[in-house]
Tab-separated table of C-alpha atoms in Angstrom:
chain	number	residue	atom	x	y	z
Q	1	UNK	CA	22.790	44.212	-64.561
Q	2	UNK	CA	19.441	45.204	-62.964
Q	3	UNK	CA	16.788	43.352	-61.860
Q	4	UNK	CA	13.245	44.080	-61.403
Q	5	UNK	CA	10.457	41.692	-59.707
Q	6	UNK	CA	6.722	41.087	-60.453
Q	7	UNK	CA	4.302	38.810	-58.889
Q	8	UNK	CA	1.417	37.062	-62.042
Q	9	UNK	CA	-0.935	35.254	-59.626
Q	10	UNK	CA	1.171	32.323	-57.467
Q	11	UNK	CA	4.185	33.201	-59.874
Q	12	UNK	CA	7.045	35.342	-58.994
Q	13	UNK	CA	8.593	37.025	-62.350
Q	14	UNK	CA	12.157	37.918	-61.632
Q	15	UNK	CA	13.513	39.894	-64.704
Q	16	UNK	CA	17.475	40.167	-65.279
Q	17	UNK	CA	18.661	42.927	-67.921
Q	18	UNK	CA	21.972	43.566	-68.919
Q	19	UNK	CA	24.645	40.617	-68.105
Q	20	UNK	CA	25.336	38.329	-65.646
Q	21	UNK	CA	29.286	37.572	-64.071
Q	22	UNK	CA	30.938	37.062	-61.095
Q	23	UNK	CA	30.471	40.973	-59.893
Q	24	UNK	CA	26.561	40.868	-60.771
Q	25	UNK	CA	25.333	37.177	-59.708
Q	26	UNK	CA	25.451	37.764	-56.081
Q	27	UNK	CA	22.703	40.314	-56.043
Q	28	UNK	CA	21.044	37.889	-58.434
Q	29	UNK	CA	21.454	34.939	-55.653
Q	30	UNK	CA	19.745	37.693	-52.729
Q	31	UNK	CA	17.152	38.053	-54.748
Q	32	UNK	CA	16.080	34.693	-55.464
Q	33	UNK	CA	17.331	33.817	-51.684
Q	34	UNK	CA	14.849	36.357	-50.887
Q	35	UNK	CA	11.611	35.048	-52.656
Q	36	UNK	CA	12.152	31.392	-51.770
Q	37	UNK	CA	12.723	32.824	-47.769
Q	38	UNK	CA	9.273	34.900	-48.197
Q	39	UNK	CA	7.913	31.148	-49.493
Q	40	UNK	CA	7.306	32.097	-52.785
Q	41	UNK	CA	8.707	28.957	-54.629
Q	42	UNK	CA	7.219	29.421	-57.764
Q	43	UNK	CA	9.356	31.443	-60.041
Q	44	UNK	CA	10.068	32.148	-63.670
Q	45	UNK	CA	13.268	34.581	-64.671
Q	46	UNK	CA	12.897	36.645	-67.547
Q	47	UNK	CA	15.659	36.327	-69.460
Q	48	UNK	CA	14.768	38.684	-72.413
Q	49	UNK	CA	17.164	41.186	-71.676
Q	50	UNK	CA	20.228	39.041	-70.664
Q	51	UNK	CA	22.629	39.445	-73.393
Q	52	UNK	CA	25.088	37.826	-71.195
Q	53	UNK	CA	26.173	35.341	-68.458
Q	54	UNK	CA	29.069	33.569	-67.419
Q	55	UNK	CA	29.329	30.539	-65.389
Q	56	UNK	CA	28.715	32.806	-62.314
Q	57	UNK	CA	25.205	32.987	-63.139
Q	58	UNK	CA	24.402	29.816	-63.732
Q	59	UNK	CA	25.841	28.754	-60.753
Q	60	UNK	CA	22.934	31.033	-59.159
Q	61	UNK	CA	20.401	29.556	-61.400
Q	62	UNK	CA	21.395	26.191	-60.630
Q	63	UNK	CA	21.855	26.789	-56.671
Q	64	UNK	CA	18.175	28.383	-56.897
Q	65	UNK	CA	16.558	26.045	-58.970
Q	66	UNK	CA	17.112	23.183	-56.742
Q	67	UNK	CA	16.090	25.079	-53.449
Q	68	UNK	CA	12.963	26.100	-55.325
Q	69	UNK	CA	12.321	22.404	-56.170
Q	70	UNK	CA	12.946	21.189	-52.668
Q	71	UNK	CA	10.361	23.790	-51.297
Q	72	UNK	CA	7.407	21.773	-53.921
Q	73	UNK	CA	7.774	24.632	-56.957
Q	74	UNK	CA	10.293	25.508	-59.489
Q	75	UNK	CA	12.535	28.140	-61.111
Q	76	UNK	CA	11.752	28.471	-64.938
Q	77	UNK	CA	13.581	30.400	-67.650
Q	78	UNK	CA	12.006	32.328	-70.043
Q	79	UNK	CA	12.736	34.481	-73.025
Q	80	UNK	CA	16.546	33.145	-73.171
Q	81	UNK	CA	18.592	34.803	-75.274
Q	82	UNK	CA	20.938	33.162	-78.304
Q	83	UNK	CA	24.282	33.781	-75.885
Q	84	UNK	CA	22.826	33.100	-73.058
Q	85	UNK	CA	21.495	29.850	-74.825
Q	86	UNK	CA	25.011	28.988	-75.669
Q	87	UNK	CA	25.992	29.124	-72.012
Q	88	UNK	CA	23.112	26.865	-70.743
Q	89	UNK	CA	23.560	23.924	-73.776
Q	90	UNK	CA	27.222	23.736	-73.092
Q	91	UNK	CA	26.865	23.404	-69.808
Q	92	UNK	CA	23.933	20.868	-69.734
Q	93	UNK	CA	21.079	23.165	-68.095
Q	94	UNK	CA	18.620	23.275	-70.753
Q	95	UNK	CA	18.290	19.581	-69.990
Q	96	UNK	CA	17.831	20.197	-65.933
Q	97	UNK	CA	15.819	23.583	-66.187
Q	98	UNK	CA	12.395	24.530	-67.981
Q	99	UNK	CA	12.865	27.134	-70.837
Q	100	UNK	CA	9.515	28.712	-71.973
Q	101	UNK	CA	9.360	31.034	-75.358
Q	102	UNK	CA	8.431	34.427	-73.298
Q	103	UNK	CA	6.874	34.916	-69.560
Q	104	UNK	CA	3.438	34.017	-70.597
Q	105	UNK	CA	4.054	30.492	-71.326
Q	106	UNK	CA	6.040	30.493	-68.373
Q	107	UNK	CA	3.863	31.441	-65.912
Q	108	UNK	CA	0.937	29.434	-67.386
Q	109	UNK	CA	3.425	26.319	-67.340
Q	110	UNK	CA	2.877	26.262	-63.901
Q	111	UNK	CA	-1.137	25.909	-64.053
Q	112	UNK	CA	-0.426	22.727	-65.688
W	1	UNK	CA	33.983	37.232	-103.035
W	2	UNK	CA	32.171	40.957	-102.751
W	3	UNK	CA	34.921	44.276	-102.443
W	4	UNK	CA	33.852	44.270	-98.972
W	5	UNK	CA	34.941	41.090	-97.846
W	6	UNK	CA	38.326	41.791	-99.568
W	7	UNK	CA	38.993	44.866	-98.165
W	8	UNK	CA	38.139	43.181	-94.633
W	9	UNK	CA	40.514	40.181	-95.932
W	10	UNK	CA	43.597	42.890	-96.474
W	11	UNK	CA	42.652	44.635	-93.068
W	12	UNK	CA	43.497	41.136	-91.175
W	13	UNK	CA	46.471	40.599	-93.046
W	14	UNK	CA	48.173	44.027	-92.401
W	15	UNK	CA	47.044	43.670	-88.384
W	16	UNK	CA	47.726	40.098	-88.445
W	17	UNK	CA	51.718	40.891	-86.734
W	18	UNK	CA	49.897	43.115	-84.377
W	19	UNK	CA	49.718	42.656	-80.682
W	20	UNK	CA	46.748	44.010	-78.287
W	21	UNK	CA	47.876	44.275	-74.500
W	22	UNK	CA	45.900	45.726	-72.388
W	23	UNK	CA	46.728	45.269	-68.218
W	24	UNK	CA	43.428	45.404	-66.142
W	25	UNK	CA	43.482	45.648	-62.107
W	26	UNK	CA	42.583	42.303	-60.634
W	27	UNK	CA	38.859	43.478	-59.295
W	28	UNK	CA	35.452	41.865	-60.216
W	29	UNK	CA	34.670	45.674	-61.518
W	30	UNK	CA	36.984	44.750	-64.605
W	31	UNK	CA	35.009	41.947	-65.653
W	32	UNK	CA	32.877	43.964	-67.561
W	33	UNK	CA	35.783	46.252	-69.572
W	34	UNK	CA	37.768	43.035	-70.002
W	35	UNK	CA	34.890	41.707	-71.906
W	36	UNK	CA	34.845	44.654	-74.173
W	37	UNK	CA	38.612	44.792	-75.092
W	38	UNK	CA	38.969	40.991	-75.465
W	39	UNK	CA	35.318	41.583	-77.870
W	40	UNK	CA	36.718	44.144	-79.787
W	41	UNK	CA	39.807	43.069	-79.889
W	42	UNK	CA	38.711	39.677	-81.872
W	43	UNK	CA	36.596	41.495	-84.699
W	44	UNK	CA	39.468	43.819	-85.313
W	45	UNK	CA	41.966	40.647	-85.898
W	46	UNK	CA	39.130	38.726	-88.237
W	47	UNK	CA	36.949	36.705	-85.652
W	48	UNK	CA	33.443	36.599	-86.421
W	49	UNK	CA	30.410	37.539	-83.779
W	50	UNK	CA	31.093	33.364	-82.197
W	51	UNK	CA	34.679	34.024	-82.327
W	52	UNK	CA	34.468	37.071	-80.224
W	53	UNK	CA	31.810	35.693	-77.885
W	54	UNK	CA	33.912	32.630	-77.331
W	55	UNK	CA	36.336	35.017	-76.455
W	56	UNK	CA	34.937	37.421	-74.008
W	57	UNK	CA	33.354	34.231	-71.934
W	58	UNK	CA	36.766	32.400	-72.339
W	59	UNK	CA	38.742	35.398	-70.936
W	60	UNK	CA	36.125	36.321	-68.378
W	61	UNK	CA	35.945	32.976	-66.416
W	62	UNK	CA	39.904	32.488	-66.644
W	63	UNK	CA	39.978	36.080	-65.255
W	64	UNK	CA	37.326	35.155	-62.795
W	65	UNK	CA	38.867	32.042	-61.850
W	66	UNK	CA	42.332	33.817	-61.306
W	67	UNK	CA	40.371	36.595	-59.079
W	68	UNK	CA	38.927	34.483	-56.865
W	69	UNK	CA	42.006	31.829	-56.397
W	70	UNK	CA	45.382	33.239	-57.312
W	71	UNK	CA	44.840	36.359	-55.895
W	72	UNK	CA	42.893	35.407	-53.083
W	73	UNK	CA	42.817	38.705	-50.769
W	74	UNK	CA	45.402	40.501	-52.377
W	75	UNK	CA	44.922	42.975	-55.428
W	76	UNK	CA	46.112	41.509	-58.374
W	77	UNK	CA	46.849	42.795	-61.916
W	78	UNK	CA	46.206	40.783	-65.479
W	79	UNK	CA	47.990	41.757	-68.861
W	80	UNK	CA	45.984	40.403	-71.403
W	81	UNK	CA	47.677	40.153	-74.965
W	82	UNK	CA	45.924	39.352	-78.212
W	83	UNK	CA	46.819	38.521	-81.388
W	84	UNK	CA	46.392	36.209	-84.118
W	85	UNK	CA	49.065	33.413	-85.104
W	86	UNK	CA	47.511	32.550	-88.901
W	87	UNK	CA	44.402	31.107	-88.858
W	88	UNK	CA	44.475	30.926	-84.994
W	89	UNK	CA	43.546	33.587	-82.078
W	90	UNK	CA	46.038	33.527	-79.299
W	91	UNK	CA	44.646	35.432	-75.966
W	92	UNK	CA	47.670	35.352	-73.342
W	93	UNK	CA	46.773	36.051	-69.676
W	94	UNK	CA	49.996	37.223	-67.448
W	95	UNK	CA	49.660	37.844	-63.752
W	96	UNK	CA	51.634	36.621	-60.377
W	97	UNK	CA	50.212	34.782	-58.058
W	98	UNK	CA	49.020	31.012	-56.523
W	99	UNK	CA	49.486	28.183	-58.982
W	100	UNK	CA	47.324	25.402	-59.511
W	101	UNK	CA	47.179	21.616	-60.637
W	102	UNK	CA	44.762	22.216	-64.379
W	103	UNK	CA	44.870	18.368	-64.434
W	104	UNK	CA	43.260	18.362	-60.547
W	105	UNK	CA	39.785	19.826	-61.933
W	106	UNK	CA	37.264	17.755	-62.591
W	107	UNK	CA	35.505	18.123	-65.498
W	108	UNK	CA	31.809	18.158	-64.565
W	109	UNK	CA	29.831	15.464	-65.099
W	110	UNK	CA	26.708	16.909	-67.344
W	111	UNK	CA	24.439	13.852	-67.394
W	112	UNK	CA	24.218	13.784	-63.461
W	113	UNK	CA	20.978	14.513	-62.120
W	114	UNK	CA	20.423	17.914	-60.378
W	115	UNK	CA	20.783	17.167	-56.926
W	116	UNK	CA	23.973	15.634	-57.551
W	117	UNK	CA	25.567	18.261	-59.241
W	118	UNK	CA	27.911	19.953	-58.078
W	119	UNK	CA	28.092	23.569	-57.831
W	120	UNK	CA	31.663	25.184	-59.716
W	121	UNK	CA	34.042	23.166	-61.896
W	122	UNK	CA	32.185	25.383	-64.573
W	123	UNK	CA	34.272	27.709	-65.601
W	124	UNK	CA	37.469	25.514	-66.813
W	125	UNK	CA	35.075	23.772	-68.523
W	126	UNK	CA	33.574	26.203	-70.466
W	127	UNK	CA	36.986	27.408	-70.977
W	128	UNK	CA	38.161	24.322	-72.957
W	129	UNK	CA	34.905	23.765	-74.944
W	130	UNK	CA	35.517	27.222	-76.212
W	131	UNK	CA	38.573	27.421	-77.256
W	132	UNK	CA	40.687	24.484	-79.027
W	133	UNK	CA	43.945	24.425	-76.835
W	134	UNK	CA	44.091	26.246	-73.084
W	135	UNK	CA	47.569	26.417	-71.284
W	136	UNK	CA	48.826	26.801	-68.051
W	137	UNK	CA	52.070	27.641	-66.537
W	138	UNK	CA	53.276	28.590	-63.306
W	139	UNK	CA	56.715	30.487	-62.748
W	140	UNK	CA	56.928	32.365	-59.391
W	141	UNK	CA	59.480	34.447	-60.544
W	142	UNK	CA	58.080	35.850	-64.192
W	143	UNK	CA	54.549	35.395	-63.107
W	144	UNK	CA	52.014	33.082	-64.461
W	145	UNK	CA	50.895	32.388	-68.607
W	146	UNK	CA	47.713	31.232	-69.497
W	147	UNK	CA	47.523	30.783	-73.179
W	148	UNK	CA	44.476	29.975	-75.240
W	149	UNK	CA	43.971	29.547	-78.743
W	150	UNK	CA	40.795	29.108	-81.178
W	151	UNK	CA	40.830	28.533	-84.700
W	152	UNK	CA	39.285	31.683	-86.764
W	153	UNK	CA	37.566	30.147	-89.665
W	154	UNK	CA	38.884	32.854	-91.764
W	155	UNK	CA	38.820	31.296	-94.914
W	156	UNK	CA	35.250	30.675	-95.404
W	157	UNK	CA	34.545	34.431	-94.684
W	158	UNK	CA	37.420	35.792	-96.772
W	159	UNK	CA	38.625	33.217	-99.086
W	160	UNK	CA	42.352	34.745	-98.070
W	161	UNK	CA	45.638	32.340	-98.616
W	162	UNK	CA	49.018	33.102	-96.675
W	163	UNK	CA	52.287	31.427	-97.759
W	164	UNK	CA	55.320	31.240	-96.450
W	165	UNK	CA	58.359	29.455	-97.604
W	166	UNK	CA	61.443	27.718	-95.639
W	167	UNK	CA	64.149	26.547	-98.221
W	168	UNK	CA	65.724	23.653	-96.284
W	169	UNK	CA	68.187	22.876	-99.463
W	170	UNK	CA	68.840	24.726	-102.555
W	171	UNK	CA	66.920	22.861	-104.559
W	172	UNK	CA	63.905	22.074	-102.249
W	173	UNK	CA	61.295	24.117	-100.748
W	174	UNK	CA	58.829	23.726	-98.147
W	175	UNK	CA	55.373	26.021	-98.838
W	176	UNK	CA	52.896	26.473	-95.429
W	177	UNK	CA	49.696	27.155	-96.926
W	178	UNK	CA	46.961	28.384	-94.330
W	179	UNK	CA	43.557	29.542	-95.151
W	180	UNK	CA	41.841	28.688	-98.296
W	181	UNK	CA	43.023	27.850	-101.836
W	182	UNK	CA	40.240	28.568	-104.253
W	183	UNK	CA	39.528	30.345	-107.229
W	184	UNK	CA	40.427	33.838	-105.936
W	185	UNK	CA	43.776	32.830	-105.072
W	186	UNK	CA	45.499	29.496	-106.829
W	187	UNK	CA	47.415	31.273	-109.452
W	188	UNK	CA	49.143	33.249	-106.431
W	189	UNK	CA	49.924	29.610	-105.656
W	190	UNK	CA	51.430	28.607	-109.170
W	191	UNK	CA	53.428	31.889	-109.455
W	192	UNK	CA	54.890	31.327	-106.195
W	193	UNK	CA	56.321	27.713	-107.612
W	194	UNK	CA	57.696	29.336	-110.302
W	195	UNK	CA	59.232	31.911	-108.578
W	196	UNK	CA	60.983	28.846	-107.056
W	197	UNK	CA	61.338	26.746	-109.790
W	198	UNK	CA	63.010	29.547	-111.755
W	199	UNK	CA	65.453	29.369	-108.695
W	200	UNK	CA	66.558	26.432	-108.840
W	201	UNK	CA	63.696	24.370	-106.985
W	202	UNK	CA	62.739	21.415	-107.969
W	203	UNK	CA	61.372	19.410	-105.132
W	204	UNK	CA	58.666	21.082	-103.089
W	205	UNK	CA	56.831	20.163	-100.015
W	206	UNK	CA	53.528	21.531	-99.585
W	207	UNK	CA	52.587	21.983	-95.564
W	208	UNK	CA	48.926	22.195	-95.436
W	209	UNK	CA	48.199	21.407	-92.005
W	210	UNK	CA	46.509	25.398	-91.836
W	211	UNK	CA	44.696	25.185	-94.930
W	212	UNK	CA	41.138	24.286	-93.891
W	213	UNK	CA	39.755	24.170	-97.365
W	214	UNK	CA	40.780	23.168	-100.951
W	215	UNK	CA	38.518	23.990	-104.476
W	216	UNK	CA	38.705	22.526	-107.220
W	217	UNK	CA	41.122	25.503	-108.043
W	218	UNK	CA	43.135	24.325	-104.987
W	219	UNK	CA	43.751	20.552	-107.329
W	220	UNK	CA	44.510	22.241	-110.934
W	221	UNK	CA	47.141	24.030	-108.757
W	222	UNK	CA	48.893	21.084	-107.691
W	223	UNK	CA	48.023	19.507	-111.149
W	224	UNK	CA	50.132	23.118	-113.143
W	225	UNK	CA	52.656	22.411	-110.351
W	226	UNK	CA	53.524	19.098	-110.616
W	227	UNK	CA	53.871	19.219	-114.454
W	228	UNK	CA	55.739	22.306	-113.737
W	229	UNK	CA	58.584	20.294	-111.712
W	230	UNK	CA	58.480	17.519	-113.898
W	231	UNK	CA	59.532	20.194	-116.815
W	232	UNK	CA	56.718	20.077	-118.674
W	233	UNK	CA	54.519	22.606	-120.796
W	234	UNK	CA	51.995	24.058	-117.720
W	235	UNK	CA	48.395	23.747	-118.271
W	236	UNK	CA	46.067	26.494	-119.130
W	237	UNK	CA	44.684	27.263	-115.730
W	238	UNK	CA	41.681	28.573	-117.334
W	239	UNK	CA	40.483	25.102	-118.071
W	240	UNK	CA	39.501	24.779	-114.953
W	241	UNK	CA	38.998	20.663	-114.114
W	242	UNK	CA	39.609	19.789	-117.887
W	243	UNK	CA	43.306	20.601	-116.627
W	244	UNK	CA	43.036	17.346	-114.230
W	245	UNK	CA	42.676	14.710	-116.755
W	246	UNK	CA	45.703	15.804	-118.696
W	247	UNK	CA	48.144	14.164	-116.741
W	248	UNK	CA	50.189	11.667	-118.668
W	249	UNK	CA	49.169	8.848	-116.030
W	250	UNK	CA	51.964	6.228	-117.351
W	251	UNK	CA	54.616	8.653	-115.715
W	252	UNK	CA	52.790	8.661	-112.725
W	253	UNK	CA	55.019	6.819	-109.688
W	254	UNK	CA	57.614	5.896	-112.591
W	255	UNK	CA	59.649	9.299	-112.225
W	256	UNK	CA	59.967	10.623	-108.343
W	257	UNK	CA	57.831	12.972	-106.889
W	258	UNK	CA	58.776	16.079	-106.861
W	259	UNK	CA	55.903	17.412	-105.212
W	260	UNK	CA	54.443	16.014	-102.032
W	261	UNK	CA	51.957	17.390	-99.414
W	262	UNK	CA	52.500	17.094	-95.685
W	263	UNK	CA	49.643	16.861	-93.085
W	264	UNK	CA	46.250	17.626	-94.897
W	265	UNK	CA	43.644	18.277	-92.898
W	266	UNK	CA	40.442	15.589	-93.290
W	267	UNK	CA	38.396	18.192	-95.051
W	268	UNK	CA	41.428	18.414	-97.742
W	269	UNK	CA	41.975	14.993	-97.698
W	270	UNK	CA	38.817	14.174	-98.886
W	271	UNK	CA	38.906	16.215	-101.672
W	272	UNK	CA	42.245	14.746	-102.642
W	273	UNK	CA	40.722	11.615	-102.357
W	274	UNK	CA	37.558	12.368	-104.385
W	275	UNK	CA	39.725	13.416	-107.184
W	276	UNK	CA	41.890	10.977	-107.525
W	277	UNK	CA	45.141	12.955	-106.726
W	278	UNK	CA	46.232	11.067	-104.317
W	279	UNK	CA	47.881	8.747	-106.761
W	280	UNK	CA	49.391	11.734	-108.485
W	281	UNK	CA	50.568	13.789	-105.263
W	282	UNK	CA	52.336	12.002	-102.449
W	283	UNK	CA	51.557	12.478	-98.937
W	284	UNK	CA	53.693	12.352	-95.560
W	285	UNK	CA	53.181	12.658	-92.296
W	286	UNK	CA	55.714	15.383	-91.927
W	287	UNK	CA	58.282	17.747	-93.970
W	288	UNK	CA	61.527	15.593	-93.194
W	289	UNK	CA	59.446	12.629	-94.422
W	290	UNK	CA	58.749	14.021	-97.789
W	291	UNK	CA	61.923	15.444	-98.111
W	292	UNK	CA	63.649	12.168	-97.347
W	293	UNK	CA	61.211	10.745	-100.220
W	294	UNK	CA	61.920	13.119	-102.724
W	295	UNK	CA	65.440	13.775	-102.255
């Protein structure tokens, strides 16, 4: 997996490549742990080149998604992949997070 | 069906005895190359791109889950084993280490709202929505088998029939059909009840529990068969449905079955039902049944 972070405006872009288990999510979690630390609540991971995750990395999403709501913003996918989508329906996230087409929408999402 | 997709179809029958094992050290590293073998592993024995996604997330949250909990600090080592039982993939996990209750984990609620949920429980979850049956059990001594099984849909790919035969008595037979019986394949069906008529046969049980889908083809089989048992000229198979309406329907539940069919699946029953064979072809819950019945 690799990550790489941007900053569009207010919004953090956190992009994930590659796939997502229980070896890989931990440096996931440090570097959402590290944005919402720095304050910077509003975030939207890029999902467009996650082929894969297990329940290891939703158990990040989900961990960060709630910290990011309790701080006033929000943690919002984007760009989610057909497996990955598998993953999140069966295990009920697409109804608890915000899925946006590609980073764009994302980050404009949070204008609204 | 194209050459391709028979070629593929012969491929999965000649590996279908085989057995992948592979052992992997018990380290989050191997998550990664467990993934691959169990991927691979699937396509080669006739799974399909869900099949062998289903698969790889099965095997690596088991794997995970044994990692993290029967292991604990101590390095571990997994055998995986795959291979395909019929229509069904089998993925065997072997290691030593702490049991567990499976019946102790919750399975997570999905409707709760967010801040209520709670984080884990995930992974056995995912585990049995993916596959149809997962299995634990503990042994301290010969180490620990999980077992998991998911139903290839083979037949829809490659239209492919297996049958085997059990002859109970010497003049009754009991046929397992799995896979598909359509138009590529029902007159492998009809020879294989003369074959048995010819020896002496003249009850047989059809077991169709593994056939997940039945043509029209599928019903002029049982149609040729029937009249077959009952001594009678056989149908032309080429005339297709014509075939079904030349049953002599005054004989029908005067003279016994001699051909019944054990444990259809709904999708077959409903094309039994549709076309009326029900009346013509008995069916019972299981083989002893129909035996009994026809005997």
């Amino acid at each position: 997996m690799e990550l790489s972070t941007k900053s569009k405006g207010s919004v953090q872009i956190v992009s994930i490549n590659g796939s997502l288990d229980a070896l890989t999510a931990p440096e996931l979690a440090d570097a959402l742990a590290a944005e919402l630390r720095g304050g910077r609540a509003r975030l939207v991971a890029d999902l467009s080149g996650l082929e894969y995750t297990s329940s290891a990395g939703l158990r990040v999403l989900l961990n960060n998604v709630k910290d990011a709501r309790s701080q006033g913003g929000d943690l919002r996918l984007a760009g989610v992949q057909p497996n990955v989508k598998k993953v999140l329906d069966l295990s009920g996230f697409m109804s608890i997070m915000k899925s946006y087409a590609d980073v764009d929408a994302a980050v404009a999402s949070f204008a609204e | 069906m194209s050459e391709l997709d028979s070629l593929t179809c012969r491929r999965i029958v000649m590996l279908s005895p085989l057995r992948f094992v592979r052992a992997f050290d018990g380290s989050l590293e191997q998550l990664s190359p467990i993934r691959d073998f169990v991927g691979e592993t699937v396509r080669l024995l006739g799974g399909n791109e869900d099949d062998a996604f289903a698969a790889e997330l099965a095997t690596d949250e088991a794997a995970t889950n044994v990692f993290h909990h029967a292991f604990e600090n101590l390095r571990g080592r997994i055998t995986l084993t795959l291979w395909r039982q019929e229509n069904k993939l089998v993925i065997q996990m072997h290691y030593y280490g702490k049991s567990f209750d499976p019946s102790l984990i919750p399975e997570p609620d999905l409707k709760l709202p967010l801040a209520e949920r709670p984080i884990g429980g995930m992974g056995m979850y995912i585990m049995r929505q993916l596959m149809d049956e997962v299995r634990f059990e503990f042994d301290a001594v010969n180490g620990n088998v999980l077992t998991m099984r998911r139903i290839l849909n083979l037949s829809e790919r490659y239209g492919f029939m297996e049958l085997s035969v059990e002859r109970p008595a010497p003049d009754a037979a009991v046929v397992h059909i799995s896979g598909s019986v359509d138009g590529s394949n029902y007159k492998q069906l009809i020879s294989q009840a003369e074959t048995l008529h010819a020896e002496g046969v003249n009850r047989i049980v059809l077991e169709v529990s593994g056939c997940e889908y039945m043509s029209s083809s599928g019903l002029v089989a049982l149609n040729a068969i029937t009249k077959l048992l009952r001594g009678e000229r056989m149908p032309d198979t080429e005339d297709g449905w014509a075939v079904l309406k030349t049953l002599d329907d005054a004989r029908v539940g005067q003279s016994k079955a001699q051909l019944a069919l054990v444990n259809p699946t709904p999708r077959v029953d409903r094309v039994l039902d549709l076309a009326g064979l029900k009346n013509l072809v008995p069916i019972y819950p299981d083989t002893k049944a129909a035996l009994a019945a026809m005997a």
